[in-house]
Amino acid sequence: MNISAKDYDYIWHPYTHQLHRHEAIAITDGKGALLFDEEGNEYIDGISSWWVNVHGHGNKFIAKKIYAQAKKLQQVIFTSFTHKPAVALAEKLLSILPGNPGKIFYSDNGSTATEVALKMCLQYWVNKGEPARKKIIAFENAYHGDTFGAMSISQRGTYTDAYRDKLFEVLFIPLPKGQNLEQIAQLIDQRTDLAGFIYEPLLLGAGGMKMYEAKHFDNLLRIVRGKKLLLIADEVLTGFYRTGKMFASERMHTKPDIICLSKGLTGGTMALGVTSCTAEVHEAFLSADKTKTLFHGHSFTANPLACTAANASLELFAGEKYPGRIEKLVKHNMKFASRLTAFAEQGIIKDVRQCGTVLAFEVQTKE
Ligand code: PMP
């Protein structure tokens, strides 16, 4: 029996309708932008394996680093113990993340990165003696992951309907368009129960590749910061040059207090999550009172192999060729967008939009 047939019998895949399903394509190899299946067919990995693969498949530099680390230390509990790859990665991230990050908290995927951010934000206010601040603001159509906290701060819909009454209430606001800023400001104004604002900067990914302008967003961030709320940038998807800059938050003057990373962090090789926070956020957890501890951790927190892969990926990004390559890619993408606009005029597609290296459009279907 081939891999796909066995898979059909044994495995329950994510987001997959269980009654009407096809056999999954069994991928055996990856090289650059290409994937190969067990029959030798070739595929362009247009979704970069769920937005994680940033240097192409089969990167030998990262593979060699992982192999070397695997011979030394593959895993160690991360409470009371640490290791060089985690420390090196934290030091590097603190030097390149926008704003004034003071600490790195590790977990192991994008949903855990946003869960940790939420817990940090909510407990920050509890620890500071303002427990009434417990409401989170999020964007309409947001997507921050599939665990319960992450689902709560994401758009309600088909994905969350079965658990709707278990999700906590959130203040959803529209994307800033310029003319609606005053209206959004009114939603926030006078409220004393708000804790923080979580957002996917400039690009709402899973919610429909919706893009919005840095200029308007910066104005919104300034308003929210003025209300003393914590700003949480979910850069799980936008991180690592997707929007043309290493981090999308670099494009706004108002910087986040907390940043979530995953996906491209390890160059698309291994699962790792990061939640950074400012020294000011961390300070709220410095207390003789042990109940003020952030009680959160996962078995594979800061896995040494994953941290090694992330260090290797950042080394590649720091290589002299990189900034030029990204600029070229962005220019190429802009040209591509203008060509696609011609198709839009013929009514085949609509809403061509582009942000850095990301290009999106809607396929015009018959009503
Ligand atoms: N935040 C954003 C913006 C995402 O796009 C995703 C994943 N698509 C997540 C969080 C969740 O990440 P993960 O799939 O690793 O749990």
XYZ file of C-alpha atoms and ligand atoms in Angstrom:
383
model
C 0.000 0.000 0.000
C 1.376 3.433 -0.845
C 1.761 6.257 1.696
C -1.396 8.124 0.600
C -3.617 5.053 0.908
C -2.308 4.209 4.385
C -2.645 7.841 5.387
C -6.324 7.738 4.352
C -6.904 4.833 6.734
C -4.895 6.062 9.716
C -4.767 9.846 9.827
C -7.181 12.673 10.641
C -5.864 15.782 8.893
C -6.380 19.402 10.000
C -9.304 21.357 8.539
C -10.382 18.282 6.579
C -13.991 17.218 6.107
C -14.001 13.606 7.243
C -16.821 12.224 5.096
C -15.920 13.714 1.735
C -12.170 13.649 1.589
C -9.521 12.749 -0.919
C -6.309 10.879 -0.358
C -3.608 13.326 0.710
C -0.671 13.804 -1.649
C 2.382 12.098 -0.159
C 5.382 14.391 -0.403
C 8.760 12.730 -0.280
C 11.204 15.542 -1.104
C 11.512 19.300 -1.132
C 14.025 21.487 -2.905
C 13.889 25.262 -3.088
C 10.349 26.271 -4.003
C 9.467 22.765 -5.199
C 7.946 19.688 -3.610
C 7.975 16.171 -5.086
C 5.494 13.389 -4.429
C 6.006 9.636 -4.256
C 5.239 9.277 -7.963
C 7.804 11.921 -8.910
C 5.280 14.702 -9.654
C 6.529 18.218 -9.023
C 4.605 20.998 -7.202
C 5.353 24.691 -6.697
C 4.991 25.284 -2.969
C 2.978 28.481 -3.425
C 1.836 28.535 0.192
C 5.435 27.939 1.420
C 4.145 25.019 3.464
C 1.642 27.109 5.453
C 3.774 30.268 5.349
C 6.666 28.793 7.266
C 9.267 28.118 4.606
C 11.274 31.277 4.075
C 14.567 30.078 2.556
C 13.222 27.259 0.378
C 13.088 23.542 1.090
C 16.153 21.436 1.819
C 18.334 24.273 3.060
C 21.677 22.594 3.718
C 23.073 25.329 5.979
C 20.182 24.969 8.443
C 20.218 21.165 8.136
C 23.921 20.980 9.037
C 23.421 23.182 12.095
C 20.483 21.044 13.272
C 22.548 17.869 12.771
C 25.480 19.261 14.774
C 23.153 20.323 17.598
C 21.314 16.969 17.525
C 24.591 15.213 18.343
C 25.100 17.463 21.403
C 21.698 18.082 23.005
C 18.256 17.437 21.558
C 15.946 18.443 24.400
C 16.027 19.608 28.001
C 13.307 20.803 30.376
C 13.261 24.610 30.254
C 12.391 25.384 33.881
C 15.616 25.920 35.861
C 17.664 24.709 32.885
C 18.788 26.526 29.787
C 21.072 26.065 26.778
C 23.203 28.052 24.371
C 20.888 28.020 21.314
C 18.005 29.505 23.373
C 20.199 32.218 24.884
C 21.828 33.088 21.546
C 18.423 33.308 19.870
C 16.948 35.479 22.632
C 19.948 37.823 22.479
C 19.618 38.117 18.707
C 15.844 38.630 18.740
C 16.080 41.307 21.423
C 18.531 43.169 19.191
C 16.345 43.063 16.056
C 12.728 43.161 17.239
C 11.027 46.553 16.918
C 10.345 48.655 20.004
C 12.097 47.990 23.267
C 11.746 44.279 23.918
C 13.218 43.212 27.251
C 12.456 39.503 27.517
C 11.802 36.496 25.304
C 9.297 33.825 26.360
C 9.481 30.599 24.359
C 6.739 28.168 23.406
C 6.302 25.902 20.416
C 3.876 27.267 17.799
C 1.943 30.327 16.708
C -1.197 29.634 18.746
C 0.835 29.179 21.927
C 2.726 32.396 21.139
C -0.588 34.309 21.077
C -1.959 32.429 24.130
C 1.134 33.458 26.083
C 0.712 37.052 24.882
C -2.897 37.056 26.103
C -1.981 35.607 29.481
C 0.885 38.092 29.864
C -1.437 40.962 29.018
C -4.320 39.897 31.287
C -2.081 38.991 34.206
C -0.087 42.206 33.774
C -3.203 44.109 34.845
C -4.065 41.639 37.633
C -0.520 41.904 38.988
C -0.682 45.684 38.812
C -3.881 45.697 40.872
C -6.227 46.594 38.022
C -8.103 43.307 37.461
C -11.085 45.105 35.945
C -9.005 45.594 32.825
C -9.826 42.286 31.222
C -11.252 42.954 27.798
C -9.161 42.421 24.689
C -9.603 44.370 21.459
C -9.090 42.515 18.168
C -9.803 43.185 14.514
C -12.902 41.918 12.729
C -11.768 38.975 10.531
C -8.717 38.418 12.764
C -7.093 35.018 13.059
C -4.700 34.280 15.916
C -4.749 30.489 16.164
C -6.860 27.471 17.073
C -6.517 27.054 20.849
C -9.313 28.452 23.029
C -7.773 31.803 23.902
C -6.577 32.268 20.338
C -10.028 31.326 18.994
C -11.640 33.826 21.357
C -9.642 36.710 19.894
C -10.322 35.548 16.330
C -13.316 36.200 14.084
C -16.312 34.078 15.027
C -17.468 31.809 12.200
C -17.641 28.254 10.901
C -14.323 27.318 12.523
C -15.473 28.352 15.984
C -19.255 27.818 15.902
C -19.197 24.522 17.836
C -17.487 26.190 20.802
C -18.984 29.664 20.544
C -20.353 29.783 24.099
C -16.969 28.748 25.522
C -15.101 31.663 23.938
C -14.592 34.843 25.913
C -16.029 38.114 24.722
C -13.814 40.464 22.766
C -14.284 43.982 21.419
C -13.947 43.587 17.646
C -13.083 46.725 15.703
C -12.913 47.333 11.936
C -9.626 47.820 10.060
C -8.513 51.472 10.131
C -9.378 53.186 6.863
C -8.711 56.809 7.796
C -12.266 58.107 7.781
C -13.402 55.538 10.391
C -10.748 56.384 12.997
C -13.036 58.639 14.958
C -15.717 55.976 15.048
C -13.185 53.378 16.292
C -11.871 55.837 18.877
C -15.424 56.245 20.210
C -15.699 52.485 20.757
C -12.646 52.612 22.990
C -13.195 55.952 24.650
C -14.505 56.100 28.246
C -14.039 52.352 28.742
C -12.158 51.281 31.846
C -12.288 47.539 31.221
C -9.828 47.307 28.318
C -6.564 45.399 28.759
C -4.883 45.227 25.372
C -5.183 45.234 21.605
C -3.967 42.275 19.553
C -3.467 42.745 15.828
C -1.902 41.220 12.741
C 0.056 44.250 11.494
C -0.797 45.384 7.932
C -2.044 42.002 6.758
C -4.889 39.827 8.055
C -3.792 36.451 6.758
C -6.237 33.604 7.340
C -9.107 36.113 7.586
C -8.878 36.737 3.829
C -5.478 38.331 3.068
C -6.923 41.716 3.968
C -4.430 44.571 3.804
C -4.505 47.986 5.428
C -2.267 51.029 5.394
C 0.525 51.733 7.858
C -0.382 55.431 7.972
C -3.943 54.865 9.231
C -2.846 52.041 11.474
C -0.226 54.206 13.122
C -2.929 56.732 13.971
C -5.040 53.977 15.500
C -2.094 52.610 17.490
C -1.428 56.088 18.845
C -5.036 56.353 20.044
C -4.927 52.928 21.724
C -1.520 53.596 23.315
C -2.996 56.840 24.644
C -5.497 54.721 26.595
C -2.563 52.861 28.214
C -3.590 49.490 26.734
C -0.918 46.948 25.908
C -0.251 46.591 22.187
C 0.266 43.015 21.016
C 1.601 42.498 17.506
C 0.881 39.011 16.191
C 3.715 38.743 13.677
C 3.370 34.978 13.371
C 2.585 35.409 9.674
C 4.024 38.856 8.883
C 7.429 38.250 10.479
C 10.575 37.574 8.464
C 10.122 39.896 5.497
C 6.620 38.906 4.373
C 5.647 42.585 4.206
C 9.054 43.665 2.858
C 10.588 44.500 6.261
C 11.954 41.959 8.713
C 8.919 42.750 10.895
C 5.779 44.595 9.794
C 5.812 46.578 13.065
C 8.889 48.402 11.769
C 6.558 50.349 9.460
C 4.674 52.064 12.279
C 6.058 54.665 14.691
C 4.074 53.260 17.598
C 5.724 49.979 18.553
C 4.132 47.001 20.285
C 4.682 46.017 23.931
C 4.373 42.326 23.102
C 5.299 40.538 19.851
C 4.350 36.994 18.787
C 6.516 35.016 16.351
C 6.464 31.519 14.892
C 6.094 30.198 11.283
C 9.220 31.594 9.517
C 11.191 31.787 12.771
C 13.034 28.494 12.206
C 13.306 28.981 8.455
C 10.426 26.555 7.988
C 12.104 23.581 9.604
C 10.834 23.077 13.145
C 8.075 24.167 15.514
C 8.928 27.112 17.758
C 7.002 30.031 19.238
C 8.250 33.283 20.732
C 6.444 35.944 22.741
C 8.598 38.965 23.478
C 7.662 41.688 25.943
C 9.054 44.980 27.142
C 10.905 45.293 30.442
C 7.882 47.238 31.702
C 5.534 44.277 31.098
C 8.055 41.901 32.672
C 8.362 44.161 35.729
C 4.722 43.506 36.632
C 5.733 39.892 37.243
C 8.613 40.796 39.604
C 7.043 40.192 42.984
C 7.681 38.301 46.205
C 4.097 37.103 45.808
C 4.391 33.779 43.995
C 0.849 33.985 42.653
C 2.134 36.744 40.350
C 4.146 34.196 38.367
C 3.234 33.572 34.724
C 2.183 29.952 35.040
C 2.719 28.770 31.513
C 5.025 26.239 29.875
C 5.140 23.418 27.337
C 7.231 20.249 27.315
C 9.039 21.329 24.180
C 9.540 24.969 25.232
C 12.683 26.344 23.539
C 13.634 22.995 22.035
C 17.406 23.210 21.354
C 17.072 21.899 17.782
C 14.354 24.436 16.975
C 16.374 27.291 18.528
C 19.408 26.163 16.524
C 17.343 26.205 13.326
C 16.115 29.717 14.174
C 19.661 30.935 14.816
C 20.756 29.471 11.487
C 17.818 31.089 9.686
C 18.642 34.491 11.201
C 22.270 34.003 10.163
C 21.085 33.488 6.593
C 18.935 36.625 6.764
C 21.926 38.588 8.065
C 23.962 37.528 5.021
C 24.875 40.453 2.774
C 22.742 39.213 -0.144
C 19.472 39.363 1.762
C 18.226 42.965 1.910
C 18.831 43.315 -1.855
C 16.997 40.071 -2.571
C 13.944 41.149 -0.603
C 13.853 44.522 -2.361
C 14.038 42.744 -5.711
C 11.288 40.380 -4.696
C 9.052 43.271 -3.605
C 9.656 45.123 -6.903
C 8.940 41.955 -8.853
C 5.776 41.464 -6.840
C 4.627 45.028 -7.594
C 5.120 44.419 -11.330
C 3.224 41.168 -11.058
C 0.387 42.968 -9.268
C 0.090 45.534 -12.047
C -0.037 42.770 -14.674
C -2.741 41.011 -12.725
C -4.708 44.236 -12.631
C -5.093 43.854 -16.409
C -6.865 40.530 -15.802
C -9.051 42.286 -13.272
C -10.189 44.668 -16.014
C -11.382 41.641 -17.990
C -13.487 40.574 -15.009
C -11.599 37.321 -14.354
C -10.255 38.375 -11.002
C -10.835 41.296 -8.667
C -9.318 43.215 -5.749
C -5.655 42.762 -6.666
C -3.635 43.906 -3.672
C -0.025 43.765 -2.658
C 1.966 44.276 0.515
C 5.706 43.623 0.378
C 6.251 40.092 -0.896
C 2.565 39.193 -0.547
C 0.163 39.368 -3.456
C -3.538 38.544 -3.181
C -6.630 38.704 -5.371
C -10.142 37.318 -5.512
C -11.250 35.009 -8.293
C -14.413 36.393 -9.897
C -17.019 33.650 -9.714
C -20.429 33.621 -11.373
C -23.135 34.691 -8.915
N -1.366 34.025 14.230
C -1.397 34.211 12.907
C -1.412 35.621 12.378
C -1.410 33.128 12.033
O -1.478 33.339 10.707
C -1.373 31.821 12.574
C -1.357 30.592 11.690
N -1.876 30.694 10.448
C -1.340 31.670 13.957
C -1.325 32.793 14.762
C -1.322 30.327 14.584
O -0.121 29.679 14.352
P -0.035 28.091 14.426
O -0.712 27.573 13.209
O 1.431 27.800 14.437
O -0.706 27.665 15.681
